[in-house]
Short mmCIF file of C-alpha atoms in Angstrom, two decimals:
data_model
loop_
_atom_site.label_atom_id
_atom_site.label_comp_id
_atom_site.label_asym_id
_atom_site.label_seq_id
_atom_site.Cartn_x
_atom_site.Cartn_y
_atom_site.Cartn_z
CA MET A 1 -12.15 17.11 -29.94
CA ILE A 2 -12.40 18.37 -26.36
CA SER A 3 -16.04 17.22 -26.07
CA ASN A 4 -14.91 13.58 -26.32
CA MET A 5 -15.37 12.16 -22.84
CA PRO A 6 -15.26 8.67 -21.39
CA PRO A 7 -18.60 7.24 -20.19
CA ARG A 8 -19.89 9.35 -17.32
CA TRP A 9 -20.45 6.40 -14.98
CA LEU A 10 -16.87 5.27 -15.50
CA GLU A 11 -15.54 8.69 -14.69
CA ARG A 12 -17.65 8.82 -11.52
CA LEU A 13 -16.35 5.40 -10.56
CA LEU A 14 -12.78 6.60 -11.09
CA LEU A 15 -13.37 9.62 -8.85
CA LEU A 16 -14.76 7.31 -6.15
CA THR A 17 -11.60 5.21 -6.12
CA LEU A 18 -9.24 8.20 -5.81
CA SER A 19 -8.21 9.92 -2.59
CA PRO A 20 -9.34 13.57 -2.28
CA ARG A 21 -5.71 14.64 -2.74
CA ASN A 22 -5.39 12.86 -6.10
CA ARG A 23 -8.95 13.22 -7.37
CA GLU A 24 -8.46 16.20 -9.66
CA THR A 25 -4.87 15.63 -10.76
CA VAL A 26 -5.08 11.91 -11.50
CA SER A 27 -8.48 12.04 -13.19
CA GLY A 28 -7.06 14.91 -15.29
CA ASP A 29 -4.06 12.83 -16.31
CA ILE A 30 -6.25 9.87 -17.27
CA LEU A 31 -8.62 12.12 -19.21
CA GLU A 32 -5.69 13.74 -21.03
CA GLU A 33 -4.30 10.34 -22.03
CA TYR A 34 -7.78 9.19 -23.08
CA ARG A 35 -8.39 12.21 -25.31
CA GLU A 36 -4.93 12.76 -26.73
CA GLU A 37 -3.71 9.20 -27.19
CA GLN A 38 -6.23 6.41 -26.67
CA LEU A 39 -9.24 7.85 -28.51
CA PRO A 40 -7.45 8.92 -31.72
CA ARG A 41 -5.28 5.79 -31.83
CA ARG A 42 -7.70 3.04 -30.76
CA GLY A 43 -11.19 4.38 -31.40
CA GLU A 44 -14.03 4.86 -28.94
CA VAL A 45 -14.69 1.23 -27.93
CA LEU A 46 -11.08 0.30 -27.25
CA ALA A 47 -10.39 3.65 -25.61
CA ASN A 48 -13.32 3.06 -23.26
CA LEU A 49 -11.98 -0.40 -22.50
CA TRP A 50 -8.60 1.15 -21.71
CA TYR A 51 -10.33 3.63 -19.39
CA LEU A 52 -12.26 0.77 -17.73
CA ARG A 53 -8.98 -1.07 -17.12
CA GLN A 54 -7.46 1.98 -15.46
CA VAL A 55 -10.54 2.36 -13.21
CA ALA A 56 -10.33 -1.35 -12.29
CA GLY A 57 -6.65 -0.90 -11.40
CA PHE A 58 -7.41 2.07 -9.14
CA ALA A 59 -10.35 0.19 -7.57
CA LEU A 60 -8.10 -2.78 -6.72
CA ILE A 61 -5.54 -0.51 -5.08
CA CYS A 62 -8.34 1.35 -3.25
CA ILE A 63 -9.67 -1.96 -1.85
CA PHE A 64 -6.41 -3.79 -1.17
CA GLY A 65 -3.93 -0.98 -0.57
CA GLY A 66 -5.81 1.39 1.74
CA PRO A 67 -4.48 2.52 5.11
CA LYS A 68 -7.89 2.49 6.90
CA LEU A 69 -7.71 -1.15 7.92
CA LYS A 70 -4.26 -0.58 9.39
CA LYS A 71 -5.67 2.15 11.63
CA VAL A 72 -8.41 -0.19 12.87
CA LEU A 73 -5.80 -2.90 13.48
CA ALA A 74 -3.57 -0.42 15.35
CA CYS A 75 -6.50 0.47 17.64
CA MET A 76 -7.21 -3.22 18.17
CA CYS A 77 -3.54 -3.90 19.00
CA LEU A 78 -3.54 -1.05 21.53
CA PHE A 79 -6.69 -2.46 23.14
CA VAL A 80 -5.27 -6.00 23.28
CA ALA A 81 -1.95 -4.77 24.71
CA ALA A 82 -3.74 -2.67 27.35
CA ALA A 83 -6.01 -5.63 28.20
CA GLY A 84 -2.95 -7.90 28.55
CA ILE A 85 -1.21 -5.45 30.88
CA TRP A 86 -4.40 -4.98 32.92
CA LEU A 87 -4.89 -8.77 33.21
CA ALA A 88 -1.27 -9.29 34.31
CA VAL A 89 -1.53 -6.54 36.93
CA MET A 90 -4.88 -7.85 38.25
CA GLU A 91 -3.58 -11.43 38.47
CA ASN A 92 -0.62 -10.21 40.53
CA VAL A 93 -2.82 -8.10 42.79
CA LEU A 94 -5.45 -10.81 43.45
CA ARG A 95 -2.99 -13.77 43.49
CA HIS A 96 -5.53 -16.56 43.04
CA ASP A 97 -4.35 -20.15 42.43
CA GLY A 98 -2.32 -20.44 39.20
CA TYR A 99 -1.85 -16.68 38.94
CA ILE A 100 1.78 -17.01 37.76
CA GLU A 101 0.80 -19.01 34.64
CA ARG A 102 -2.09 -16.68 33.90
CA SER A 103 0.18 -13.62 34.37
CA ALA A 104 2.61 -15.11 31.87
CA VAL A 105 -0.22 -15.63 29.34
CA ALA A 106 -1.42 -12.05 29.95
CA ALA A 107 2.13 -10.74 29.44
CA CYS A 108 2.35 -12.70 26.15
CA ILE A 109 -0.95 -11.13 25.03
CA ALA A 110 0.42 -7.64 25.82
CA ILE A 111 3.70 -8.32 24.02
CA GLN A 112 1.90 -9.77 20.98
CA GLY A 113 -0.31 -6.66 20.78
CA LEU A 114 2.64 -4.27 21.08
CA VAL A 115 4.81 -6.15 18.56
CA THR A 116 1.94 -6.25 16.04
CA LEU A 117 1.49 -2.50 16.60
CA ILE A 118 5.18 -1.94 15.79
CA PHE A 119 4.70 -3.98 12.60
CA VAL A 120 1.64 -1.92 11.61
CA TRP A 121 3.55 1.37 11.91
CA PHE A 122 7.00 0.41 10.72
CA GLY A 123 6.52 -2.75 8.62
CA GLY A 124 9.16 -5.45 8.58
CA ASP A 125 11.00 -8.10 6.64
CA SER A 126 9.69 -11.55 5.77
CA ILE A 127 10.91 -13.16 9.02
CA PHE A 128 9.18 -10.49 11.11
CA ARG A 129 6.04 -10.89 8.98
CA SER A 130 6.07 -14.64 9.56
CA LEU A 131 6.41 -14.11 13.31
CA ILE A 132 3.53 -11.62 13.24
CA ALA A 133 1.40 -14.13 11.30
CA ILE A 134 2.17 -16.89 13.83
CA GLY A 135 1.45 -14.53 16.74
CA ALA A 136 -1.85 -13.47 15.16
CA GLY A 137 -2.87 -17.10 14.67
CA ALA A 138 -1.99 -17.93 18.27
CA ALA A 139 -3.89 -14.88 19.56
CA ALA A 140 -6.98 -15.81 17.54
CA LEU A 141 -6.84 -19.41 18.81
CA LEU A 142 -6.37 -18.23 22.39
CA GLY A 143 -9.30 -15.84 21.99
CA ALA A 144 -11.50 -18.56 20.47
CA SER A 145 -10.72 -21.00 23.29
CA ALA A 146 -11.39 -18.28 25.91
CA VAL A 147 -14.74 -17.43 24.30
CA ALA A 148 -15.70 -21.12 24.03
CA ARG A 149 -14.74 -21.71 27.67
CA ILE A 150 -16.60 -18.69 29.04
CA LEU A 151 -19.76 -19.52 27.10
CA ARG A 152 -19.80 -23.02 28.65
CA ALA A 153 -18.80 -21.92 32.15
CA SER A 154 -21.35 -21.63 34.96
CA HIS A 155 -19.74 -18.39 36.17
CA PHE A 156 -19.88 -15.81 33.36
CA GLU A 157 -17.07 -13.26 33.20
CA GLY A 158 -17.81 -10.49 30.71
CA PHE A 159 -14.24 -9.20 30.47
CA VAL A 160 -12.97 -12.61 29.31
CA LEU A 161 -15.57 -12.63 26.53
CA ILE A 162 -14.59 -9.08 25.45
CA ILE A 163 -10.85 -9.80 25.49
CA GLY A 164 -11.39 -13.15 23.74
CA LEU A 165 -13.40 -11.51 20.97
CA ALA A 166 -10.76 -8.74 20.69
CA LEU A 167 -8.03 -11.36 20.26
CA ILE A 168 -10.01 -13.15 17.52
CA LEU A 169 -10.66 -9.84 15.73
CA GLU A 170 -7.02 -8.76 16.06
CA GLY A 171 -5.86 -12.07 14.62
CA ILE A 172 -8.23 -11.84 11.64
CA LEU A 173 -7.33 -8.18 10.97
CA THR A 174 -3.60 -8.94 11.15
CA TRP A 175 -3.95 -11.76 8.64
CA THR A 176 -6.02 -9.49 6.36
CA VAL A 177 -3.40 -6.70 6.52
CA LEU A 178 -0.60 -9.18 5.85
CA PHE A 179 -2.53 -10.49 2.83
CA GLN A 180 -3.26 -6.96 1.63
CA THR A 181 0.37 -5.91 1.89
CA ARG A 182 1.41 -8.86 -0.27
CA ARG A 183 -1.37 -8.15 -2.72
CA ALA A 184 -0.49 -4.44 -2.93
CA ALA A 185 3.17 -5.32 -3.52
CA ARG A 186 2.11 -7.53 -6.41
CA LEU A 187 -0.11 -4.77 -7.84
CA HIS A 188 2.86 -2.43 -7.91
CA GLN A 189 4.52 -4.87 -10.29
CA LEU A 190 1.59 -4.77 -12.77
CA MET B 1 22.40 3.70 3.92
CA ALA B 2 18.81 4.30 2.78
CA GLU B 3 16.34 1.47 2.10
CA LEU B 4 17.08 -0.18 -1.25
CA LEU B 5 14.53 0.51 -3.96
CA GLY B 6 12.53 -2.06 -5.88
CA VAL B 7 12.76 -2.21 -9.68
CA PHE B 8 9.41 -0.49 -10.13
CA GLU B 9 10.31 2.29 -7.69
CA GLN B 10 13.59 2.82 -9.52
CA ALA B 11 11.77 3.04 -12.85
CA VAL B 12 9.38 5.66 -11.45
CA LEU B 13 12.21 7.70 -9.91
CA LEU B 14 14.25 7.53 -13.12
CA ALA B 15 11.23 8.65 -15.15
CA VAL B 16 10.85 11.65 -12.81
CA LEU B 17 14.56 12.38 -13.15
CA LYS B 18 14.56 12.14 -16.97
CA LEU B 19 11.41 14.22 -17.43
CA ALA B 20 12.78 17.00 -15.18
CA GLU B 21 10.38 19.94 -15.37
CA ASP B 22 7.78 17.91 -17.31
CA ALA B 23 7.44 15.16 -14.70
CA TYR B 24 3.70 14.83 -14.14
CA GLY B 25 1.60 11.65 -13.90
CA ARG B 26 0.97 10.97 -17.56
CA GLY B 27 4.56 11.55 -18.66
CA ILE B 28 5.85 9.42 -15.79
CA LEU B 29 3.47 6.60 -16.75
CA ARG B 30 4.76 6.68 -20.33
CA GLY B 31 8.35 6.89 -19.16
CA VAL B 32 7.92 3.84 -16.93
CA GLN B 33 6.24 1.90 -19.76
CA THR B 34 9.09 2.74 -22.13
CA MET B 35 11.72 1.83 -19.54
CA LEU B 36 10.12 -1.50 -18.62
CA ASN B 37 9.03 -2.17 -22.20
CA ARG B 38 5.51 -3.20 -21.21
CA GLU B 39 2.12 -1.67 -20.49
CA VAL B 40 1.77 -0.61 -16.87
CA ALA B 41 -1.43 0.11 -14.94
CA ALA B 42 -1.72 3.81 -14.14
CA GLY B 43 -2.89 2.97 -10.62
CA ALA B 44 0.38 1.17 -9.89
CA VAL B 45 2.39 4.25 -10.92
CA TYR B 46 0.30 6.68 -8.84
CA ALA B 47 0.40 4.37 -5.80
CA THR B 48 4.19 4.25 -6.14
CA LEU B 49 4.41 8.03 -6.52
CA ASP B 50 2.37 8.45 -3.31
CA ARG B 51 4.58 5.97 -1.49
CA LEU B 52 7.80 7.63 -2.70
CA GLU B 53 6.48 11.01 -1.61
CA GLN B 54 5.66 9.62 1.84
CA LYS B 55 9.25 8.37 2.02
CA HIS B 56 10.42 11.91 1.08
CA LEU B 57 12.20 10.61 -2.04
CA ILE B 58 10.15 12.96 -4.25
CA SER B 59 8.16 16.13 -3.68
CA SER B 60 5.25 17.52 -5.66
CA TYR B 61 3.66 20.81 -6.60
CA LEU B 62 0.51 21.77 -8.52
CA LYS B 63 0.16 23.68 -11.79
CA GLU B 64 -2.90 24.89 -13.65
CA GLY B 65 -4.61 22.46 -16.00
CA THR B 66 -5.07 22.73 -19.76
CA PRO B 67 -8.31 22.52 -21.79
CA ILE B 68 -7.49 18.97 -22.99
CA ARG B 69 -7.89 17.84 -19.38
CA SER B 70 -10.92 20.05 -18.76
CA GLY B 71 -8.81 22.49 -16.73
CA ARG B 72 -7.99 19.95 -14.02
CA THR B 73 -4.74 20.75 -12.20
CA ARG B 74 -1.54 18.84 -12.86
CA ARG B 75 0.67 17.50 -10.10
CA TYR B 76 4.36 17.73 -10.99
CA TYR B 77 7.02 15.72 -9.22
CA ARG B 78 10.71 16.26 -8.62
CA LEU B 79 13.40 14.24 -6.91
CA THR B 80 14.58 15.27 -3.46
CA ALA B 81 18.21 14.99 -2.34
CA MET B 82 17.18 11.80 -0.50
CA GLY B 83 15.67 10.41 -3.70
CA ILE B 84 18.87 11.02 -5.66
CA GLN B 85 20.93 9.42 -2.89
CA SER B 86 18.57 6.42 -2.84
CA LEU B 87 18.89 5.98 -6.63
CA ASN B 88 22.68 6.19 -6.42
CA GLU B 89 22.75 3.59 -3.65
CA SER B 90 20.47 1.24 -5.58
CA ARG B 91 22.69 1.55 -8.65
CA ALA B 92 25.81 0.87 -6.57
CA ALA B 93 24.12 -2.17 -4.96
CA HIS B 94 23.28 -3.59 -8.42
CA LYS B 95 26.84 -3.08 -9.63
CA GLN B 96 28.19 -4.73 -6.48
CA MET B 97 25.81 -7.66 -6.92
CA TRP B 98 26.92 -8.31 -10.53
CA ARG B 99 30.62 -7.85 -9.83
CA GLY B 100 32.58 -11.01 -10.70
CA ALA B 101 29.89 -12.53 -12.92
CA LYS B 102 31.12 -13.37 -16.42
CA LEU B 103 28.87 -11.76 -19.01
CA PRO B 104 26.95 -12.78 -21.00
CA LEU B 105 25.70 -15.49 -18.65
CA GLY B 106 25.68 -18.94 -20.13
CA VAL B 107 24.52 -22.39 -19.07
CA GLN B 108 27.38 -24.48 -17.67
CA PRO B 109 27.69 -27.89 -19.35
#
């Protein structure tokens, strides 16, 4: 009875999808259910299908519910906020023509980065999420226009390219995290 | 007032509460399935357990495994005081929400 095991490759796949903290306990629970309930009641083929479904469920949560992407986004938000503050300070120090408008844009970049960071750590309701989504879209568009402008300009400014790319990346990551959060919430209802 | 719980979170917490000393993953999964009267993906239950533990609504401890699970350890869960308070508040919110509604609900002509 105890020798009855699910396919080895499936078990390895399950272990891959589990966090180190849950690896032993959760795989044990699934194995216990497989041996005690699924195998005697459904037979080998259906029990293996049941096991496969559980692995698929864990894999989906591993892909769409993981915290790693949030950490990357948090770093990106910090970088964007710092870049916005630095730009605003530099504009006010150098005071070239149109520095007030550019300072305002830089301040908006900093605020957008900080607000998105707050969302990453603390979450928020649907209105806050919508605002974050709009902010991320605006940041990505601003970044794309800055990159397009600097690539066409005769005078190349490296920092504009870096900040522009950071804004695009932050926008894409924010949208991905927002999508993942919705997806994970739906998975919890499975 | 603590954050209100979703239906699935309530089902998981109630399963932990009902199972008492026997509240480990497999039993909780079965309890949730019975409560919701449908098959539930194990991954969804474990993800919820992790989330509830992060919110300090439940705590966990490990116990030695049995031969049926190849000796792998079991993680047992129990409700914290915050978890019990959260369940009570969710129940009260549901009662408040339904207050005044004539049951059973019917379609108005």
